[in-house]
Amino acid sequence: AAAALLLGCYGLALASGVQDQAEQFFRSGHTNNWAVLVCTSRFWFNYRHVANTLSVYRSVKRLGIPDSHIVLMLADDMACNPRNPKPATVFSHKNMELNVYGDDVEVDYRSYEVTVENFLRVLTGRIPPSTPRSKRLLSDDRSNILIYMTGHGGNGFLKFQDSEEITNVELADAFEQMWQKRRYNELLFIIDTCQGASMYERFYSPNIMALASSQVGEDSLSHQPDLGIGVHLMDRYTFYVLEFLEEIHPASQTNMNDLFQVCPKSLCVSTPGHRTDLFQRDPQNVLITDFFGSVRKVEITTETISLDSDLVGFESKLPKDELATEPLKYAEQLPVAQIIHQKPKQKDWHPPGGFILGLWALIIMVFFKTYGIKHMKHIF
């Protein structure tokens, strides 16, 4: 009986020690990252908005956030648009070196699924039970969430597909619901649209940091026109944000104050803004990877852990094709920092329509002017 009592006391002490270690392990309150990336514009002339969103998507995947933690919403499919001269591609630079569409893009909401209602339902978790896991934001009170939006907007609103709009009040209320339902630990909101700063003026929930490409009364301008595609490839603000993110790696110590300085007015033409009064931490102490990367906490131990014999041989029993992993497609591409300094490629020149016919007409006119109609008989 005494031995059993000692064994029980030892078990309770061990359990208490494990609990204390676990509490210390998770004391930061941040254990996982999510991203909600939204393009709200349709039609070919809004190509740049899709490229904006896919560029951010590429960056967060490169820094470690998996597709299972990314909700990607694209209002139009530019890669399959019949006007696209290079099908199945979306480029963010005129050198055509960086295909941000890639080979493994997972679009969760596309075309007419991108609506204000669906966006708000994703944020607040008020979605039908039949909704698949890939279309859900399964965050919790330990999640850091990046929300990126781009499209056409105005003072206090952002348009969705030229048919409806979301206001800054609706967005602020959605974030408050998220906070009340403990759906985030910290939230970073970035918007690239005209008068973008007006969209975060009504925020009132804690732990939110917001950035915008332009102040109230200013337009957010496009960048990188391409004559072959016939449209601009990106917006200025997102272009320079992407260039900044290409220098970030998972162990970078770059902080949010560096992100605030990414696109000064001399480059963006508009005046980017940010809001940090709702955020509890000093932006200088907030790493870029706290939102754009994927956090995986580990604890190093020198103790030897004995595994169950059934688990040791489990991996060897798996077929080889199940053990194979798919290579990272995005990692094989050149970084943007190298691409933007390259000289544009020489494009193949083709005569415009009717050029050959016009040239022959010119030759005939010169012939008539020189020899007259009486020499036509020598030709025939």
C-alpha positions as a Markdown table, in Angstrom:
| # | Residue | x | y | z |
|---|---|---|---|---|
| 1 | Ala | 0.0 | 0.0 | 0.0 |
| 2 | Ala | 2.9 | 2.4 | 0.8 |
| 3 | Ala | 4.5 | 1.6 | -2.5 |
| 4 | Ala | 1.3 | 2.3 | -4.3 |
| 5 | Leu | 0.9 | 5.6 | -2.5 |
| 6 | Leu | 4.4 | 6.6 | -3.4 |
| 7 | Leu | 3.9 | 5.7 | -7.0 |
| 8 | Gly | 0.7 | 7.8 | -7.1 |
| 9 | Cys | 2.4 | 10.8 | -5.6 |
| 10 | Tyr | 5.2 | 10.5 | -8.1 |
| 11 | Gly | 2.7 | 10.3 | -10.9 |
| 12 | Leu | 0.9 | 13.5 | -9.7 |
| 13 | Ala | 4.2 | 15.3 | -9.4 |
| 14 | Leu | 5.3 | 14.3 | -12.9 |
| 15 | Ala | 2.0 | 15.4 | -14.4 |
| 16 | Ser | 2.2 | 18.7 | -12.6 |
| 17 | Gly | 5.8 | 19.2 | -13.9 |
| 18 | Val | 4.6 | 18.4 | -17.5 |
| 19 | Gln | 1.8 | 20.9 | -17.1 |
| 20 | Asp | 4.1 | 23.6 | -15.9 |
| 21 | Gln | 6.4 | 23.0 | -18.9 |
| 22 | Ala | 3.5 | 23.1 | -21.3 |
| 23 | Glu | 2.3 | 26.4 | -19.8 |
| 24 | Gln | 5.8 | 27.9 | -20.1 |
| 25 | Phe | 6.1 | 26.5 | -23.6 |
| 26 | Phe | 3.0 | 28.3 | -24.9 |
| 27 | Arg | 3.3 | 31.5 | -22.8 |
| 28 | Ser | 3.8 | 33.7 | -25.9 |
| 29 | Gly | 0.2 | 33.1 | -27.0 |
| 30 | His | 1.3 | 32.6 | -30.6 |
| 31 | Thr | 1.5 | 29.1 | -32.0 |
| 32 | Asn | 0.3 | 29.2 | -35.7 |
| 33 | Asn | -0.2 | 31.5 | -38.7 |
| 34 | Trp | -3.0 | 32.0 | -41.2 |
| 35 | Ala | -3.4 | 34.2 | -44.3 |
| 36 | Val | -6.6 | 35.4 | -46.0 |
| 37 | Leu | -5.7 | 36.9 | -49.4 |
| 38 | Val | -8.5 | 38.5 | -51.4 |
| 39 | Cys | -8.6 | 40.0 | -54.9 |
| 40 | Thr | -12.0 | 41.6 | -55.5 |
| 41 | Ser | -11.8 | 42.7 | -59.2 |
| 42 | Arg | -13.0 | 41.0 | -62.3 |
| 43 | Phe | -12.2 | 41.6 | -66.0 |
| 44 | Trp | -9.0 | 41.6 | -68.0 |
| 45 | Phe | -8.0 | 45.2 | -67.3 |
| 46 | Asn | -7.7 | 44.4 | -63.6 |
| 47 | Tyr | -5.0 | 41.8 | -64.3 |
| 48 | Arg | -2.7 | 43.6 | -61.8 |
| 49 | His | -5.0 | 42.9 | -58.9 |
| 50 | Val | -4.8 | 39.2 | -59.4 |
| 51 | Ala | -1.0 | 39.5 | -59.8 |
| 52 | Asn | -0.9 | 41.5 | -56.5 |
| 53 | Thr | -2.7 | 38.7 | -54.6 |
| 54 | Leu | -0.8 | 35.9 | -56.1 |
| 55 | Ser | 2.5 | 37.6 | -55.4 |
| 56 | Val | 1.7 | 37.8 | -51.7 |
| 57 | Tyr | 0.4 | 34.2 | -51.9 |
| 58 | Arg | 3.8 | 33.2 | -53.3 |
| 59 | Ser | 5.7 | 35.0 | -50.6 |
| 60 | Val | 3.8 | 33.6 | -47.6 |
| 61 | Lys | 4.1 | 30.0 | -49.0 |
| 62 | Arg | 7.9 | 30.5 | -49.5 |
| 63 | Leu | 8.2 | 31.6 | -45.9 |
| 64 | Gly | 6.4 | 28.5 | -44.6 |
| 65 | Ile | 2.7 | 29.0 | -44.4 |
| 66 | Pro | 1.1 | 25.9 | -46.0 |
| 67 | Asp | -2.0 | 25.9 | -48.3 |
| 68 | Ser | -4.0 | 24.4 | -45.5 |
| 69 | His | -3.6 | 27.7 | -43.6 |
| 70 | Ile | -4.2 | 30.0 | -46.6 |
| 71 | Val | -7.6 | 31.1 | -47.8 |
| 72 | Leu | -7.1 | 32.4 | -51.4 |
| 73 | Met | -10.0 | 34.3 | -53.0 |
| 74 | Leu | -9.6 | 35.4 | -56.7 |
| 75 | Ala | -12.5 | 37.1 | -58.4 |
| 76 | Asp | -11.2 | 36.3 | -61.9 |
| 77 | Asp | -9.0 | 33.7 | -63.5 |
| 78 | Met | -6.5 | 35.6 | -65.5 |
| 79 | Ala | -4.4 | 32.6 | -66.2 |
| 80 | Cys | -7.2 | 31.1 | -68.3 |
| 81 | Asn | -8.5 | 34.3 | -69.8 |
| 82 | Pro | -8.7 | 34.1 | -73.6 |
| 83 | Arg | -6.8 | 37.4 | -73.9 |
| 84 | Asn | -3.8 | 36.0 | -72.1 |
| 85 | Pro | -1.0 | 35.5 | -74.7 |
| 86 | Lys | 0.7 | 33.1 | -72.3 |
| 87 | Pro | -2.0 | 30.8 | -71.0 |
| 88 | Ala | -1.8 | 29.3 | -67.5 |
| 89 | Thr | 0.6 | 32.0 | -66.3 |
| 90 | Val | 0.3 | 35.3 | -64.4 |
| 91 | Phe | 3.4 | 37.5 | -64.3 |
| 92 | Ser | 4.3 | 40.3 | -61.9 |
| 93 | His | 7.1 | 41.8 | -63.8 |
| 94 | Lys | 7.6 | 42.8 | -67.4 |
| 95 | Asn | 10.7 | 40.6 | -67.8 |
| 96 | Met | 8.3 | 37.6 | -67.7 |
| 97 | Glu | 10.7 | 35.7 | -65.5 |
| 98 | Leu | 8.4 | 35.2 | -62.4 |
| 99 | Asn | 5.2 | 33.3 | -62.9 |
| 100 | Val | 3.3 | 33.9 | -59.7 |
| 101 | Tyr | 0.6 | 31.5 | -60.7 |
| 102 | Gly | 3.0 | 28.6 | -60.5 |
| 103 | Asp | 2.2 | 24.9 | -60.7 |
| 104 | Asp | 0.6 | 24.4 | -57.3 |
| 105 | Val | -1.8 | 27.3 | -56.7 |
| 106 | Glu | -4.8 | 26.3 | -54.6 |
| 107 | Val | -7.6 | 28.8 | -55.2 |
| 108 | Asp | -10.3 | 28.4 | -52.5 |
| 109 | Tyr | -12.9 | 30.9 | -53.7 |
| 110 | Arg | -13.0 | 31.8 | -57.3 |
| 111 | Ser | -15.1 | 33.9 | -59.7 |
| 112 | Tyr | -18.6 | 34.6 | -58.4 |
| 113 | Glu | -17.8 | 32.9 | -55.1 |
| 114 | Val | -15.8 | 36.0 | -54.1 |
| 115 | Thr | -18.6 | 38.0 | -52.5 |
| 116 | Val | -18.8 | 40.3 | -49.4 |
| 117 | Glu | -21.0 | 37.7 | -47.7 |
| 118 | Asn | -18.6 | 34.8 | -48.3 |
| 119 | Phe | -15.6 | 37.0 | -47.2 |
| 120 | Leu | -17.4 | 38.0 | -43.9 |
| 121 | Arg | -18.5 | 34.4 | -43.3 |
| 122 | Val | -14.9 | 33.2 | -43.7 |
| 123 | Leu | -13.6 | 35.8 | -41.1 |
| 124 | Thr | -16.4 | 35.2 | -38.6 |
| 125 | Gly | -16.7 | 31.4 | -39.0 |
| 126 | Arg | -20.4 | 31.6 | -39.8 |
| 127 | Ile | -20.3 | 29.1 | -42.7 |
| 128 | Pro | -22.5 | 26.1 | -43.5 |
| 129 | Pro | -21.5 | 22.8 | -42.0 |
| 130 | Ser | -21.1 | 21.3 | -45.5 |
| 131 | Thr | -18.3 | 23.8 | -46.3 |
| 132 | Pro | -15.0 | 21.9 | -47.0 |
| 133 | Arg | -12.0 | 22.4 | -44.7 |
| 134 | Ser | -10.1 | 24.2 | -47.4 |
| 135 | Lys | -12.6 | 27.1 | -47.4 |
| 136 | Arg | -12.6 | 27.6 | -43.7 |
| 137 | Leu | -10.5 | 29.9 | -41.5 |
| 138 | Leu | -9.8 | 27.5 | -38.7 |
| 139 | Ser | -7.9 | 29.9 | -36.5 |
| 140 | Asp | -8.0 | 30.2 | -32.7 |
| 141 | Asp | -6.8 | 32.6 | -30.0 |
| 142 | Arg | -3.2 | 31.6 | -30.6 |
| 143 | Ser | -3.3 | 32.5 | -34.3 |
| 144 | Asn | -1.6 | 35.4 | -36.0 |
| 145 | Ile | -3.6 | 36.3 | -39.1 |
| 146 | Leu | -2.5 | 38.2 | -42.2 |
| 147 | Ile | -5.4 | 39.7 | -44.2 |
| 148 | Tyr | -4.5 | 41.2 | -47.6 |
| 149 | Met | -7.0 | 42.8 | -49.9 |
| 150 | Thr | -6.7 | 44.5 | -53.3 |
| 151 | Gly | -9.2 | 46.0 | -55.8 |
| 152 | His | -11.0 | 49.2 | -56.6 |
| 153 | Gly | -12.1 | 51.3 | -53.6 |
| 154 | Gly | -13.0 | 54.8 | -52.4 |
| 155 | Asn | -13.5 | 56.7 | -49.2 |
| 156 | Gly | -14.7 | 54.0 | -46.8 |
| 157 | Phe | -15.5 | 51.2 | -49.1 |
| 158 | Leu | -13.9 | 48.5 | -51.3 |
| 159 | Lys | -15.8 | 47.2 | -54.4 |
| 160 | Phe | -16.4 | 43.5 | -55.0 |
| 161 | Gln | -16.6 | 42.6 | -58.7 |
| 162 | Asp | -18.2 | 46.0 | -59.6 |
| 163 | Ser | -21.6 | 44.7 | -58.2 |
| 164 | Glu | -21.3 | 45.2 | -54.4 |
| 165 | Glu | -19.0 | 46.8 | -51.8 |
| 166 | Ile | -17.8 | 46.3 | -48.3 |
| 167 | Thr | -17.6 | 49.3 | -46.0 |
| 168 | Asn | -15.0 | 50.1 | -43.3 |
| 169 | Val | -17.8 | 49.8 | -40.7 |
| 170 | Glu | -18.7 | 46.3 | -41.8 |
| 171 | Leu | -15.0 | 45.3 | -41.8 |
| 172 | Ala | -14.4 | 46.7 | -38.4 |
| 173 | Asp | -17.5 | 44.8 | -37.0 |
| 174 | Ala | -16.3 | 41.6 | -38.5 |
| 175 | Phe | -12.9 | 42.0 | -36.8 |
| 176 | Glu | -14.7 | 42.6 | -33.5 |
| 177 | Gln | -16.6 | 39.4 | -33.9 |
| 178 | Met | -13.4 | 37.6 | -34.6 |
| 179 | Trp | -11.9 | 39.0 | -31.3 |
| 180 | Gln | -15.0 | 38.2 | -29.3 |
| 181 | Lys | -15.0 | 34.6 | -30.7 |
| 182 | Arg | -11.3 | 34.3 | -29.9 |
| 183 | Arg | -10.4 | 33.7 | -33.6 |
| 184 | Tyr | -7.1 | 35.5 | -33.5 |
| 185 | Asn | -4.2 | 36.5 | -31.3 |
| 186 | Glu | -2.8 | 39.3 | -33.5 |
| 187 | Leu | -4.0 | 40.5 | -36.9 |
| 188 | Leu | -2.2 | 42.3 | -39.7 |
| 189 | Phe | -4.4 | 44.0 | -42.2 |
| 190 | Ile | -2.9 | 45.2 | -45.6 |
| 191 | Ile | -5.0 | 46.8 | -48.3 |
| 192 | Asp | -3.8 | 48.1 | -51.7 |
| 193 | Thr | -6.6 | 50.3 | -53.2 |
| 194 | Cys | -7.4 | 53.9 | -53.7 |
| 195 | Gln | -8.0 | 55.8 | -50.5 |
| 196 | Gly | -7.0 | 52.6 | -48.6 |
| 197 | Ala | -6.4 | 54.4 | -45.3 |
| 198 | Ser | -10.1 | 55.0 | -45.0 |
| 199 | Met | -10.7 | 51.2 | -44.6 |
| 200 | Tyr | -8.9 | 51.0 | -41.2 |
| 201 | Glu | -10.2 | 54.3 | -39.7 |
| 202 | Arg | -13.2 | 52.5 | -38.0 |
| 203 | Phe | -11.2 | 49.6 | -36.5 |
| 204 | Tyr | -11.7 | 49.4 | -32.7 |
| 205 | Ser | -10.7 | 45.8 | -31.8 |
| 206 | Pro | -7.4 | 45.1 | -30.0 |
| 207 | Asn | -4.3 | 43.6 | -31.4 |
| 208 | Ile | -4.8 | 44.9 | -35.0 |
| 209 | Met | -2.1 | 46.5 | -37.1 |
| 210 | Ala | -3.1 | 48.0 | -40.4 |
| 211 | Leu | -1.3 | 49.2 | -43.5 |
| 212 | Ala | -2.6 | 50.9 | -46.6 |
| 213 | Ser | -1.2 | 52.0 | -50.0 |
| 214 | Ser | -2.7 | 55.5 | -50.0 |
| 215 | Gln | -4.3 | 58.1 | -47.8 |
| 216 | Val | -7.8 | 59.4 | -48.0 |
| 217 | Gly | -8.2 | 61.5 | -51.2 |
| 218 | Glu | -5.3 | 59.7 | -53.0 |
| 219 | Asp | -5.3 | 57.2 | -55.8 |
| 220 | Ser | -3.2 | 54.0 | -55.6 |
| 221 | Leu | -1.3 | 53.8 | -58.8 |
| 222 | Ser | -0.4 | 50.9 | -61.1 |
| 223 | His | 3.1 | 49.8 | -62.1 |
| 224 | Gln | 4.9 | 47.7 | -64.8 |
| 225 | Pro | 3.0 | 48.3 | -68.0 |
| 226 | Asp | 3.4 | 45.5 | -70.5 |
| 227 | Leu | 2.8 | 46.0 | -74.3 |
| 228 | Gly | 2.5 | 42.3 | -75.0 |
| 229 | Ile | -0.2 | 41.7 | -72.5 |
| 230 | Gly | -1.7 | 45.1 | -72.9 |
| 231 | Val | -2.2 | 46.0 | -69.2 |
| 232 | His | -0.3 | 46.9 | -66.1 |
| 233 | Leu | 1.1 | 43.9 | -64.3 |
| 234 | Met | 1.0 | 45.1 | -60.7 |
| 235 | Asp | 0.2 | 48.0 | -58.4 |
| 236 | Arg | 3.1 | 50.1 | -57.1 |
| 237 | Tyr | 2.7 | 49.4 | -53.4 |
| 238 | Thr | 2.4 | 45.7 | -53.7 |
| 239 | Phe | 5.3 | 45.6 | -56.1 |
| 240 | Tyr | 7.7 | 47.2 | -53.6 |
| 241 | Val | 6.3 | 45.1 | -50.8 |
| 242 | Leu | 7.0 | 42.0 | -52.8 |
| 243 | Glu | 10.5 | 43.2 | -53.5 |
| 244 | Phe | 11.0 | 43.7 | -49.7 |
| 245 | Leu | 9.6 | 40.2 | -48.9 |
| 246 | Glu | 12.1 | 38.6 | -51.3 |
| 247 | Glu | 14.9 | 39.5 | -48.9 |
| 248 | Ile | 13.1 | 37.9 | -46.0 |
| 249 | His | 13.9 | 34.3 | -44.9 |
| 250 | Pro | 12.4 | 32.3 | -42.0 |
| 251 | Ala | 15.1 | 33.3 | -39.6 |
| 252 | Ser | 15.1 | 37.0 | -40.5 |
| 253 | Gln | 15.0 | 39.6 | -37.7 |
| 254 | Thr | 13.5 | 42.3 | -39.9 |
| 255 | Asn | 10.6 | 44.0 | -38.0 |
| 256 | Met | 7.4 | 45.8 | -38.9 |
| 257 | Asn | 9.0 | 49.3 | -38.8 |
| 258 | Asp | 11.1 | 48.2 | -41.9 |
| 259 | Leu | 7.9 | 47.2 | -43.7 |
| 260 | Phe | 6.4 | 50.7 | -43.0 |
| 261 | Gln | 9.3 | 52.2 | -44.9 |
| 262 | Val | 9.0 | 50.0 | -48.0 |
| 263 | Cys | 7.3 | 52.3 | -50.4 |
| 264 | Pro | 7.9 | 56.0 | -49.8 |
| 265 | Lys | 6.0 | 58.6 | -51.7 |
| 266 | Ser | 8.9 | 59.1 | -54.1 |
| 267 | Leu | 8.3 | 55.5 | -55.3 |
| 268 | Cys | 4.6 | 54.9 | -54.7 |
| 269 | Val | 3.5 | 58.5 | -55.8 |
| 270 | Ser | 0.7 | 58.0 | -53.2 |
| 271 | Thr | 1.3 | 58.2 | -49.5 |
| 272 | Pro | 1.2 | 54.8 | -47.7 |
| 273 | Gly | -0.2 | 54.8 | -44.2 |
| 274 | His | -0.3 | 52.6 | -41.2 |
| 275 | Arg | -2.1 | 52.3 | -37.9 |
| 276 | Thr | -0.6 | 50.8 | -34.7 |
| 277 | Asp | -2.6 | 52.4 | -31.8 |
| 278 | Leu | -4.7 | 49.2 | -31.4 |
| 279 | Phe | -1.7 | 46.9 | -31.4 |
| 280 | Gln | -0.3 | 46.1 | -27.9 |
| 281 | Arg | 3.3 | 45.4 | -28.9 |
| 282 | Asp | 5.9 | 47.9 | -30.2 |
| 283 | Pro | 6.1 | 47.4 | -34.0 |
| 284 | Gln | 9.9 | 47.4 | -33.6 |
| 285 | Asn | 9.6 | 44.2 | -31.6 |
| 286 | Val | 7.3 | 42.5 | -34.1 |
| 287 | Leu | 9.1 | 40.3 | -36.7 |
| 288 | Ile | 7.9 | 40.2 | -40.3 |
| 289 | Thr | 7.8 | 36.4 | -39.9 |
| 290 | Asp | 5.3 | 36.7 | -37.1 |
| 291 | Phe | 2.7 | 37.2 | -39.8 |
| 292 | Phe | 4.3 | 36.3 | -43.2 |
| 293 | Gly | 6.0 | 33.1 | -41.9 |
| 294 | Ser | 4.9 | 29.9 | -40.2 |
| 295 | Val | 5.7 | 29.4 | -36.5 |
| 296 | Arg | 6.6 | 26.0 | -35.3 |
| 297 | Lys | 7.7 | 26.0 | -31.6 |
| 298 | Val | 10.1 | 23.2 | -30.6 |
| 299 | Glu | 11.8 | 22.2 | -27.4 |
| 300 | Ile | 15.3 | 20.8 | -27.4 |
| 301 | Thr | 16.0 | 18.0 | -24.9 |
| 302 | Thr | 19.0 | 15.9 | -24.1 |
| 303 | Glu | 17.0 | 13.0 | -22.7 |
| 304 | Thr | 16.6 | 9.8 | -24.6 |
| 305 | Ile | 13.1 | 8.9 | -25.6 |
| 306 | Ser | 12.2 | 5.3 | -26.2 |
| 307 | Leu | 9.7 | 4.8 | -29.1 |
| 308 | Asp | 7.2 | 2.0 | -29.2 |
| 309 | Ser | 8.5 | -0.8 | -31.4 |
| 310 | Asp | 5.3 | -0.7 | -33.5 |
| 311 | Leu | 6.0 | 2.9 | -34.4 |
| 312 | Val | 9.7 | 2.4 | -35.3 |
| 313 | Gly | 9.0 | 0.1 | -38.2 |
| 314 | Phe | 5.9 | 2.1 | -39.4 |
| 315 | Glu | 7.8 | 4.3 | -41.8 |
| 316 | Ser | 9.7 | 1.4 | -43.4 |
| 317 | Lys | 6.4 | -0.3 | -44.2 |
| 318 | Leu | 5.1 | 2.6 | -46.3 |
| 319 | Pro | 5.3 | 2.3 | -50.1 |
| 320 | Lys | 8.1 | 4.4 | -51.6 |
| 321 | Asp | 5.6 | 6.5 | -53.6 |
| 322 | Glu | 3.9 | 7.6 | -50.3 |
| 323 | Leu | 7.3 | 8.6 | -48.8 |
| 324 | Ala | 8.1 | 10.8 | -51.8 |
| 325 | Thr | 7.5 | 14.5 | -51.3 |
| 326 | Glu | 6.7 | 17.0 | -54.0 |
| 327 | Pro | 9.5 | 19.6 | -54.7 |
| 328 | Leu | 8.8 | 23.2 | -53.9 |
| 329 | Lys | 8.0 | 24.8 | -57.2 |
| 330 | Tyr | 8.3 | 28.4 | -56.0 |
| 331 | Ala | 11.7 | 27.9 | -54.5 |
| 332 | Glu | 13.1 | 27.1 | -57.9 |
| 333 | Gln | 12.2 | 30.5 | -59.3 |
| 334 | Leu | 14.6 | 33.5 | -59.3 |
| 335 | Pro | 14.1 | 36.0 | -56.5 |
| 336 | Val | 12.5 | 39.2 | -57.5 |
| 337 | Ala | 15.4 | 41.3 | -56.3 |
| 338 | Gln | 17.5 | 39.8 | -59.1 |
| 339 | Ile | 14.8 | 39.9 | -61.7 |
| 340 | Ile | 13.9 | 43.6 | -61.5 |
| 341 | His | 17.4 | 44.6 | -62.3 |
| 342 | Gln | 17.6 | 42.6 | -65.4 |
| 343 | Lys | 17.3 | 44.2 | -68.8 |
| 344 | Pro | 14.0 | 43.5 | -70.6 |
| 345 | Lys | 14.2 | 40.7 | -73.1 |
| 346 | Gln | 14.2 | 41.6 | -76.7 |
| 347 | Lys | 10.8 | 40.8 | -78.1 |
| 348 | Asp | 10.4 | 39.2 | -81.5 |
| 349 | Trp | 9.2 | 41.9 | -84.0 |
| 350 | His | 6.3 | 41.1 | -86.2 |
| 351 | Pro | 4.9 | 43.4 | -88.9 |
| 352 | Pro | 1.4 | 44.8 | -87.9 |
| 353 | Gly | -1.6 | 43.7 | -89.8 |
| 354 | Gly | -1.8 | 45.1 | -93.4 |
| 355 | Phe | 1.8 | 46.0 | -93.4 |
| 356 | Ile | 2.8 | 43.7 | -96.3 |
| 357 | Leu | -0.3 | 44.9 | -98.3 |
| 358 | Gly | 0.6 | 48.5 | -97.7 |
| 359 | Leu | 4.2 | 47.9 | -98.8 |
| 360 | Trp | 3.1 | 46.5 | -102.1 |
| 361 | Ala | 0.7 | 49.4 | -102.6 |
| 362 | Leu | 3.6 | 51.8 | -102.1 |
| 363 | Ile | 5.7 | 49.9 | -104.6 |
| 364 | Ile | 3.0 | 50.1 | -107.3 |
| 365 | Met | 2.5 | 53.8 | -106.6 |
| 366 | Val | 6.2 | 54.5 | -107.1 |
| 367 | Phe | 6.1 | 52.4 | -110.3 |
| 368 | Phe | 3.2 | 54.4 | -111.8 |
| 369 | Lys | 4.8 | 57.7 | -110.7 |
| 370 | Thr | 8.1 | 56.8 | -112.4 |
| 371 | Tyr | 7.1 | 54.9 | -115.6 |
| 372 | Gly | 3.4 | 55.6 | -116.1 |
| 373 | Ile | 0.7 | 53.3 | -117.3 |
| 374 | Lys | 2.2 | 52.7 | -120.8 |
| 375 | His | 4.9 | 50.4 | -119.4 |
| 376 | Met | 2.3 | 48.0 | -117.7 |
| 377 | Lys | 2.3 | 45.9 | -120.9 |
| 378 | His | 5.9 | 44.9 | -120.2 |
| 379 | Ile | 4.8 | 43.4 | -116.9 |
| 380 | Phe | 2.0 | 41.3 | -118.3 |
